[in-house]
Coordinates of C-alpha atoms and ligand atoms in Angstrom, one line a residue:
M19 CA -12.3 6.5 -28.1
S20 CA -13.0 8.8 -24.9
I21 CA -14.4 7.2 -21.9
V22 CA -17.8 8.7 -21.0
I23 CA -17.2 10.5 -17.8
D24 CA -20.1 12.2 -16.0
P25 CA -20.3 15.1 -14.9
P26 CA -17.3 16.3 -16.9
S27 CA -13.9 16.6 -15.3
P28 CA -10.4 17.4 -16.0
A29 CA -9.9 13.9 -16.4
R30 CA -11.9 13.6 -19.4
A31 CA -9.3 15.5 -21.8
L32 CA -6.7 13.0 -20.3
L33 CA -8.1 9.6 -20.2
T34 CA -8.9 7.7 -23.1
E35 CA -10.1 4.1 -23.1
D36 CA -7.1 3.2 -25.6
L37 CA -4.6 4.6 -23.2
L38 CA -5.7 2.4 -20.2
R39 CA -6.4 -0.7 -22.5
R40 CA -2.8 -0.2 -23.5
F41 CA -1.5 -0.2 -20.0
D42 CA -3.9 -2.9 -18.6
T43 CA -1.2 -5.4 -18.3
P44 CA 0.5 -7.0 -15.0
G45 CA 3.4 -4.7 -13.3
P46 CA 4.9 -3.9 -10.0
R47 CA 3.3 -1.6 -7.4
Y48 CA 6.9 -0.4 -6.4
T49 CA 6.2 -0.3 -2.6
S50 CA 10.0 -1.2 -2.8
Y51 CA 12.4 -1.9 -5.5
P52 CA 13.6 -4.3 -6.4
T53 CA 10.2 -5.8 -5.7
A54 CA 10.0 -8.8 -2.9
D55 CA 10.1 -11.5 -5.7
R56 CA 13.9 -10.8 -5.6
F57 CA 14.4 -11.6 -1.9
N58 CA 16.2 -14.7 -1.1
E59 CA 16.9 -17.0 1.7
A60 CA 20.8 -16.0 2.3
F61 CA 19.3 -13.2 4.2
G62 CA 18.3 -14.7 7.6
P63 CA 18.0 -13.4 11.1
A64 CA 21.7 -12.7 11.3
E65 CA 21.8 -10.5 8.5
A66 CA 18.8 -8.8 9.8
A67 CA 20.4 -8.0 13.2
E68 CA 23.5 -6.9 11.5
V69 CA 21.6 -4.1 9.5
L70 CA 19.4 -3.2 12.3
A71 CA 22.5 -2.5 14.6
Q72 CA 24.5 -0.8 12.2
P73 CA 23.0 2.4 10.4
L74 CA 20.3 3.0 12.8
A75 CA 22.7 3.3 16.1
G76 CA 22.8 6.8 17.7
Q77 CA 20.5 9.2 19.1
S78 CA 20.9 11.5 16.1
A79 CA 19.5 9.1 13.8
P80 CA 16.2 10.3 12.0
P81 CA 12.8 8.9 13.2
L82 CA 11.5 5.6 12.0
S83 CA 8.5 4.2 10.5
V84 CA 6.9 1.4 12.3
Y85 CA 4.5 -1.4 11.0
V86 CA 2.6 -4.0 12.9
H87 CA 1.0 -6.7 11.2
I88 CA -1.9 -8.5 12.7
P89 CA -3.0 -11.3 10.7
F90 CA -6.4 -12.8 12.0
C91 CA -9.6 -11.8 10.6
E92 CA -13.2 -13.4 11.8
S93 CA -14.6 -14.1 8.3
L94 CA -13.1 -14.6 4.7
C95 CA -13.4 -11.8 2.1
Y96 CA -13.6 -14.0 -1.2
Y97 CA -11.4 -11.5 -3.0
C98 CA -8.6 -11.2 -0.5
G99 CA -5.0 -11.8 -1.5
C100 CA -3.6 -10.7 1.9
N101 CA -1.6 -12.9 4.4
K102 CA -4.3 -13.7 7.1
I103 CA -5.8 -16.2 9.1
I104 CA -9.5 -16.7 9.6
T105 CA -10.4 -17.8 13.2
R106 CA -13.2 -16.9 15.5
H107 CA -10.8 -18.0 18.4
H108 CA -9.8 -14.7 19.9
E109 CA -7.5 -16.4 22.4
R110 CA -5.1 -16.8 19.4
A111 CA -4.5 -13.2 19.8
A112 CA -3.2 -13.0 23.4
Q113 CA -0.6 -15.6 22.1
Y114 CA 0.3 -13.8 19.0
L115 CA 0.7 -10.5 21.4
D116 CA 3.3 -12.6 23.6
A117 CA 5.5 -13.2 20.5
L118 CA 5.2 -9.6 19.2
E119 CA 6.6 -8.4 22.3
R120 CA 9.3 -11.1 22.2
E121 CA 10.3 -9.7 18.5
L122 CA 9.9 -6.1 19.6
A123 CA 12.4 -7.0 22.5
L124 CA 14.9 -8.5 19.9
V125 CA 14.5 -5.4 17.6
V126 CA 15.4 -3.1 20.3
Q127 CA 18.1 -5.0 21.5
R128 CA 19.9 -4.2 18.4
L129 CA 18.5 -0.5 17.4
G130 CA 18.6 0.8 21.0
S131 CA 15.6 1.7 23.1
R132 CA 13.3 4.7 22.7
R133 CA 14.1 5.3 19.3
A134 CA 12.0 8.3 17.7
V135 CA 9.2 7.2 15.6
S136 CA 7.3 9.4 13.1
Q137 CA 4.8 6.8 11.5
L138 CA 3.0 3.8 13.2
H139 CA 0.9 1.6 11.0
L140 CA -1.3 -1.3 12.0
G141 CA -2.4 -3.4 9.1
G142 CA -3.4 -6.8 8.7
G143 CA -5.8 -8.9 8.4
S144 CA -7.8 -7.2 10.5
P145 CA -6.2 -5.1 13.5
T146 CA -9.3 -4.4 14.8
F147 CA -9.9 -8.1 15.7
L148 CA -8.0 -7.5 19.0
S149 CA -10.1 -6.6 21.5
D150 CA -9.7 -3.1 23.4
D151 CA -7.8 -4.4 26.1
E152 CA -5.5 -6.3 23.6
L153 CA -4.8 -3.0 21.5
T154 CA -4.1 -1.3 24.9
R155 CA -1.6 -3.9 25.9
L156 CA 0.1 -3.6 22.3
M157 CA 0.2 0.3 22.1
R158 CA 1.8 0.2 25.6
A159 CA 4.8 -2.2 24.7
L160 CA 5.1 0.0 21.4
G161 CA 5.1 2.9 23.6
A162 CA 7.8 1.4 26.0
A163 CA 10.0 0.4 23.3
F164 CA 9.7 3.8 20.9
R165 CA 9.3 7.3 21.5
L166 CA 6.6 8.5 19.1
T167 CA 7.3 12.2 17.7
P168 CA 4.8 15.0 18.7
D169 CA 3.3 15.2 15.3
S170 CA 3.7 11.4 14.5
E171 CA 1.0 9.8 12.2
V172 CA -0.5 6.9 14.1
S173 CA -2.9 4.9 11.8
I174 CA -4.9 1.7 11.7
E175 CA -6.8 -0.3 9.3
V176 CA -10.5 -0.7 10.4
D177 CA -12.9 -3.2 9.4
P178 CA -16.3 -1.4 9.8
R179 CA -17.9 -4.8 10.8
T180 CA -15.4 -4.9 13.9
V181 CA -15.6 -1.6 15.7
T182 CA -18.4 0.9 16.9
P183 CA -18.2 4.2 17.8
A184 CA -17.2 3.5 21.2
R185 CA -14.3 1.4 20.1
L186 CA -13.1 4.3 17.6
G187 CA -13.1 6.6 20.9
H188 CA -10.9 3.9 22.6
L189 CA -8.6 3.9 19.5
R190 CA -8.4 7.8 19.7
S191 CA -7.6 7.6 23.5
L192 CA -4.8 5.2 22.7
G193 CA -2.9 7.9 20.3
F194 CA -4.3 6.8 16.8
N195 CA -5.0 10.2 14.5
R196 CA -5.8 8.1 11.1
L197 CA -8.1 5.4 10.0
S198 CA -8.2 3.5 7.0
F199 CA -11.9 1.9 6.3
G200 CA -12.0 -1.1 4.2
V201 CA -15.3 -0.4 2.0
Q202 CA -14.7 -1.7 -1.4
D203 CA -18.2 -1.5 -2.7
F204 CA -21.7 -0.5 -1.3
D205 CA -23.6 -2.4 -3.7
A206 CA -25.5 -5.4 -1.7
D207 CA -25.2 -8.0 -4.7
V208 CA -21.4 -7.3 -4.8
Q209 CA -21.1 -7.4 -1.1
Q210 CA -22.6 -10.9 -0.9
A211 CA -20.8 -12.3 -4.0
V212 CA -17.3 -11.3 -2.5
H213 CA -18.9 -12.4 1.2
R214 CA -18.3 -9.0 2.9
V215 CA -21.7 -7.2 4.0
Q216 CA -21.3 -4.0 5.7
S217 CA -24.0 -1.2 4.8
F218 CA -23.6 2.2 3.8
E219 CA -25.3 3.5 7.1
M220 CA -22.8 1.7 9.4
V221 CA -19.9 3.3 7.2
R222 CA -21.4 6.4 7.5
D223 CA -22.0 6.6 11.3
L224 CA -18.7 5.4 12.0
M225 CA -16.9 8.2 9.7
T226 CA -19.1 10.8 11.4
S227 CA -17.9 9.6 15.0
A228 CA -14.5 9.7 13.7
R229 CA -14.9 13.2 12.6
T230 CA -16.3 14.0 16.0
L231 CA -13.5 12.2 17.8
G232 CA -10.8 14.3 15.8
Y233 CA -9.0 12.0 13.5
A234 CA -6.8 14.0 11.1
S235 CA -7.4 12.0 8.4
I236 CA -9.9 9.3 7.2
N237 CA -9.2 7.0 4.5
A238 CA -11.6 4.6 2.4
D239 CA -10.4 1.6 0.3
L240 CA -12.4 0.7 -2.8
I241 CA -12.0 -2.0 -5.1
Y242 CA -13.1 -2.1 -8.9
G243 CA -13.4 -5.4 -11.0
L244 CA -15.2 -7.3 -8.4
P245 CA -17.9 -10.0 -9.2
K246 CA -21.4 -8.6 -9.9
Q247 CA -19.9 -5.1 -10.1
T248 CA -21.3 -3.0 -13.3
P249 CA -20.1 0.3 -14.1
Q250 CA -23.8 1.6 -13.1
S251 CA -23.5 0.0 -9.7
F252 CA -20.0 1.4 -9.3
E253 CA -20.9 4.7 -10.0
R254 CA -23.4 4.6 -7.2
T255 CA -20.8 3.5 -4.9
V256 CA -18.5 6.2 -6.2
S257 CA -21.3 8.8 -5.3
Q258 CA -22.0 7.5 -1.9
I259 CA -18.3 7.6 -1.1
G260 CA -18.4 11.2 -2.5
E261 CA -21.2 12.0 0.2
L262 CA -19.3 10.5 3.0
R263 CA -16.2 12.9 1.8
P264 CA -13.2 11.0 3.1
D265 CA -9.8 12.7 3.1
R266 CA -8.4 10.0 0.9
I267 CA -9.6 7.2 -1.2
A268 CA -7.4 4.4 -2.3
L269 CA -9.3 2.6 -5.4
Y270 CA -7.7 -0.7 -6.2
A271 CA -8.1 -3.2 -9.2
Y272 CA -9.2 -6.6 -8.3
A273 CA -6.8 -9.3 -10.0
H274 CA -8.2 -12.6 -10.3
L275 CA -5.8 -15.3 -9.5
P276 CA -7.7 -18.1 -8.1
E277 CA -4.7 -20.4 -8.9
R278 CA -2.5 -18.2 -6.7
F279 CA -5.1 -17.0 -3.9
K280 CA -7.3 -19.6 -2.5
P281 CA -10.3 -17.7 -1.3
Q282 CA -10.6 -16.4 -5.0
R283 CA -12.1 -19.8 -6.0
R284 CA -15.3 -18.9 -4.3
I285 CA -15.9 -16.5 -7.1
D286 CA -17.7 -17.3 -10.1
A287 CA -15.5 -15.8 -12.9
A288 CA -18.7 -15.6 -15.0
D289 CA -19.8 -12.7 -12.7
L290 CA -16.6 -10.7 -13.0
P291 CA -17.1 -7.6 -15.3
S292 CA -15.4 -7.6 -18.5
P293 CA -12.3 -5.7 -19.1
A294 CA -14.5 -3.0 -21.2
Q295 CA -16.5 -2.5 -17.9
R296 CA -13.6 -2.4 -15.7
I297 CA -11.9 0.2 -18.0
A298 CA -15.3 2.1 -17.8
M299 CA -15.4 1.9 -14.1
L300 CA -12.0 3.0 -13.7
G301 CA -12.6 5.7 -15.9
N302 CA -15.8 7.1 -14.0
A303 CA -14.3 6.6 -10.8
I304 CA -11.2 8.8 -11.5
G305 CA -13.9 11.6 -13.2
G306 CA -16.0 11.0 -10.2
F307 CA -13.5 11.9 -7.5
M308 CA -12.1 14.8 -9.4
S309 CA -15.1 16.2 -10.2
R310 CA -16.0 16.1 -6.4
G311 CA -12.6 17.9 -5.7
Y312 CA -10.2 15.0 -5.1
G313 CA -6.9 15.6 -6.6
Y314 CA -5.2 12.5 -8.2
I315 CA -1.8 11.8 -6.1
G316 CA -0.8 8.9 -7.9
M317 CA -1.2 5.1 -8.9
D318 CA -4.6 4.2 -6.8
H319 CA -4.8 7.4 -4.5
F320 CA -7.0 10.4 -4.3
A321 CA -7.0 13.0 -1.7
L322 CA -8.9 16.4 -0.7
P323 CA -6.7 19.6 -1.5
D324 CA -6.2 20.1 2.2
D325 CA -4.9 16.5 3.2
A326 CA -1.4 16.3 4.0
L327 CA -0.8 13.6 1.2
A328 CA -2.1 16.3 -1.4
V329 CA -0.3 19.1 0.3
A330 CA 3.0 16.8 0.1
K331 CA 2.3 16.0 -3.5
R332 CA 2.0 19.8 -4.4
E333 CA 5.2 20.6 -2.5
G334 CA 7.4 17.5 -4.1
R335 CA 7.8 15.9 -0.5
L336 CA 5.7 12.6 -1.5
H337 CA 7.2 9.1 -0.7
R338 CA 6.4 5.3 -1.1
N339 CA 6.8 2.5 1.1
F340 CA 5.1 -0.5 1.8
Q341 CA 1.8 1.3 3.0
G342 CA 1.9 3.1 -0.5
Y343 CA 2.3 6.8 -0.8
S344 CA 3.5 8.5 2.5
T345 CA 4.1 12.3 3.5
Q346 CA 7.1 11.0 5.9
P347 CA 10.7 11.4 4.6
D348 CA 12.3 8.4 3.0
C349 CA 12.8 6.7 6.5
D350 CA 13.9 3.1 7.6
L351 CA 10.6 0.8 8.3
V352 CA 10.7 -1.6 10.9
A353 CA 8.1 -3.9 10.5
L354 CA 6.9 -6.3 13.3
G355 CA 4.8 -9.5 13.3
V356 CA 4.3 -12.6 11.0
S357 CA 5.0 -11.8 6.9
A358 CA 5.7 -8.3 7.5
I359 CA 8.6 -6.9 5.5
S360 CA 11.2 -4.1 6.8
R361 CA 13.2 -1.7 4.9
V362 CA 16.3 -0.9 6.8
G363 CA 19.3 1.2 5.3
A364 CA 20.3 -0.7 2.0
A365 CA 18.5 -3.8 2.8
Y366 CA 15.1 -5.4 2.8
Y367 CA 13.8 -8.5 4.7
Q368 CA 10.7 -10.7 5.4
N369 CA 9.6 -12.3 8.5
A370 CA 8.2 -15.8 8.5
K371 CA 4.9 -16.0 6.6
T372 CA 3.4 -18.9 8.9
L373 CA 2.7 -18.5 12.3
P374 CA 4.2 -21.7 13.5
D375 CA 7.3 -20.5 11.6
Y376 CA 7.1 -17.2 13.4
H377 CA 6.6 -18.4 16.9
A378 CA 9.4 -21.1 16.4
S379 CA 12.1 -18.4 15.5
L380 CA 11.2 -16.2 18.7
A381 CA 11.2 -19.5 20.9
R382 CA 14.8 -19.9 19.7
G383 CA 15.5 -16.3 20.6
E384 CA 16.0 -15.3 17.0
L385 CA 14.5 -12.4 14.8
P386 CA 12.1 -14.3 12.7
V387 CA 13.5 -13.3 9.4
V388 CA 13.4 -15.9 6.5
R389 CA 14.3 -13.9 3.6
G390 CA 15.7 -10.3 2.3
Y391 CA 17.9 -8.7 -0.1
R392 CA 20.6 -6.2 0.2
L393 CA 20.8 -3.6 -2.6
S394 CA 23.5 -3.4 -5.0
E395 CA 24.8 0.1 -6.0
D396 CA 23.0 -0.3 -9.0
D397 CA 19.7 -1.2 -7.2
A398 CA 20.0 1.9 -5.1
L399 CA 20.4 4.2 -8.2
R400 CA 17.4 2.6 -9.8
R401 CA 15.5 3.1 -6.5
D402 CA 16.2 6.4 -6.4
V403 CA 15.1 6.9 -10.0
I404 CA 12.0 4.8 -9.5
M405 CA 10.8 6.7 -6.7
A406 CA 11.6 9.8 -8.2
L407 CA 9.1 9.0 -11.2
M408 CA 6.5 7.6 -8.8
C409 CA 6.4 10.3 -6.1
Q410 CA 7.5 13.6 -7.7
G411 CA 6.5 12.8 -11.6
R412 CA 9.8 14.1 -12.3
L413 CA 13.7 12.7 -12.6
D414 CA 16.3 15.4 -12.7
F415 CA 19.6 13.8 -13.8
D416 CA 21.5 16.5 -11.7
A417 CA 20.3 15.4 -8.6
I418 CA 20.7 11.3 -9.0
E419 CA 24.3 12.3 -10.5
R420 CA 25.2 13.8 -7.6
S421 CA 24.3 11.5 -5.1
H422 CA 25.4 8.3 -7.3
G423 CA 28.3 9.6 -9.3
V424 CA 26.8 8.5 -12.5
D425 CA 26.4 10.0 -16.1
M426 CA 22.6 9.7 -16.5
E427 CA 22.8 9.8 -20.3
A428 CA 25.3 7.1 -20.8
Y429 CA 24.2 5.0 -17.7
F430 CA 20.6 4.8 -18.9
A431 CA 21.1 5.3 -22.6
R432 CA 18.9 2.2 -23.4
E433 CA 16.0 3.3 -20.8
L434 CA 16.0 6.8 -22.2
Q435 CA 15.5 5.5 -25.6
S436 CA 12.7 3.2 -24.5
L437 CA 10.9 6.0 -23.1
R438 CA 10.8 7.9 -26.6
A439 CA 7.6 5.7 -27.4
L440 CA 6.1 6.8 -24.2
A441 CA 6.9 10.5 -24.9
D442 CA 5.4 10.2 -28.5
S443 CA 2.0 9.0 -26.3
G444 CA 2.1 12.0 -24.5
L445 CA 2.9 10.1 -21.2
V446 CA 6.3 12.0 -20.5
E447 CA 8.3 14.7 -21.7
L448 CA 12.1 14.1 -22.3
Q449 CA 13.7 17.4 -21.4
D450 CA 17.3 18.7 -21.4
G451 CA 18.4 16.7 -18.1
A452 CA 15.1 15.9 -17.0
V453 CA 12.5 13.3 -17.5
Q454 CA 8.8 14.9 -16.8
V455 CA 5.8 12.7 -16.2
T456 CA 2.6 14.5 -18.0
A457 CA -0.5 14.7 -16.4
A458 CA -1.7 11.7 -18.6
G459 CA 1.2 9.7 -17.6
W460 CA 0.3 10.2 -14.2
F461 CA -2.4 7.6 -14.7
V462 CA -0.1 5.0 -15.8
V463 CA 3.1 6.3 -13.9
R464 CA 4.2 2.8 -13.0
A465 CA 4.3 1.6 -16.6
I466 CA 7.0 4.5 -17.1
A467 CA 8.7 3.3 -13.8
M468 CA 9.0 -0.2 -15.1
V469 CA 11.3 1.0 -17.9
F470 CA 14.0 1.6 -15.3
D471 CA 13.4 -2.1 -13.6
R472 CA 16.4 -4.0 -14.3
H473 CA 15.1 -7.2 -12.8
L474 CA 11.8 -6.9 -15.0
Q475 CA 13.5 -8.8 -18.1
S476 CA 11.3 -11.8 -18.5
A477 CA 7.7 -12.3 -18.9
R478 CA 7.9 -15.0 -16.4
E479 CA 9.4 -12.5 -13.8
R480 CA 6.2 -10.2 -14.8
H481 CA 3.8 -13.0 -14.1
G482 CA 1.7 -12.3 -11.1
F483 CA 1.9 -8.6 -10.5
S484 CA -1.4 -6.6 -10.2
R485 CA -2.3 -4.5 -13.2
V486 CA -0.7 -1.2 -14.5
V487 CA -4.5 0.4 -14.2
Ligands
LIG6 S1 -9.6 -8.7 2.7 FE1 -8.8 -7.9 4.7 S2 -10.6 -8.4 6.2 FE2 -11.1 -9.5 4.3 S3 -10.1 -11.5 4.6 FE3 -8.5 -10.5 3.5 S4 -7.5 -9.5 5.3 FE4 -9.6 -10.1 6.0

């Protein structure tokens, strides 16, 4: 059965309710491989110090990506599944910045000072919980520790309720050139049901200011599947976003897991849209964005044709990291702050998840790392396979065989056999020496990637991931 997509769009021919329903199952988002549930406590501060010092030493090392996590928010959104701390006590931010500076010093000790950075991202929580002076302090500390390359992407997540056009001007003066606005939905009933009230006019005025200030790219996050949403109400939000014309749109599926995320217990399950309504919302939103000139990047992301992400996709230069799709080459990611996850060389590691633990490690003069994972050769091979599928939509056996010295047909005989069912559904083409994701397959690309995930062996391990669509 076809989903009603109005006005007609290229997605109409590709998306069917059957397809979306078949793949409406939990699955990893592959911002890392293996996924974070594989990390273990045998990897701690000493191991992190070792990997930081080893592969990155030397002035010729490629530029880094840096992420800084600011955990604070003033008010709780009921759908929230993030690692955050709700507080109105802004003095906690200064203490946190002290700790961040201590962590930064420990990292730079191992890494060497003034390493080039081509991508810097502040996320949360709400980074705009920090005052202008605190943001200045943080950017100065980062600027002293690292050397931003001239074309670097410097981005920040913005809660529209915490900024003004003047604040956006201050962020621009600090070097930020990309903004990501948390919008979620413009409908007043939905906003009340999730305890996040922000008007269309507020977001419109901020986006207009951001354009005047010369930000290179503006992103808007939306969520479907929220309480009180209907296909009709969400179409209005999609149309309003179309009016604002952000360069990028991220459309996430709400996963209602109140046993896991306490804030979600405030959502009345009876207010949630039905599975059929969710699928209609997704189909209509995809159609709505595409008919307004947005291209589908993959997973939850859409971009206007001249946005760097769309250009990178056309040129086969798309990558994937903890922030999602990225134009940056597959570089090491150094992540700072409570709960932040780094990827350095062939290892991933995560910082302490609570503020007391984070502060205590730093007070001992230790990196605040509590768990991590060293990739085996098999993991590194599968990571390259999964990222090729997720980013390029194509797996060329030659390239992987050259980098990893394996015979793809033999090594992945079982997986290639499993792909036949997806090929029969028109989601992949099995070619001589390659796997090609089809246009329809892009909409469920992580279901294709999951075939190559060795760690996804049992239903228990799969429990808790967000949905494939
Ligand atoms: S959704 Fe974002 S702004 Fe809302 S409580 Fe969670 S982290 Fe804070």
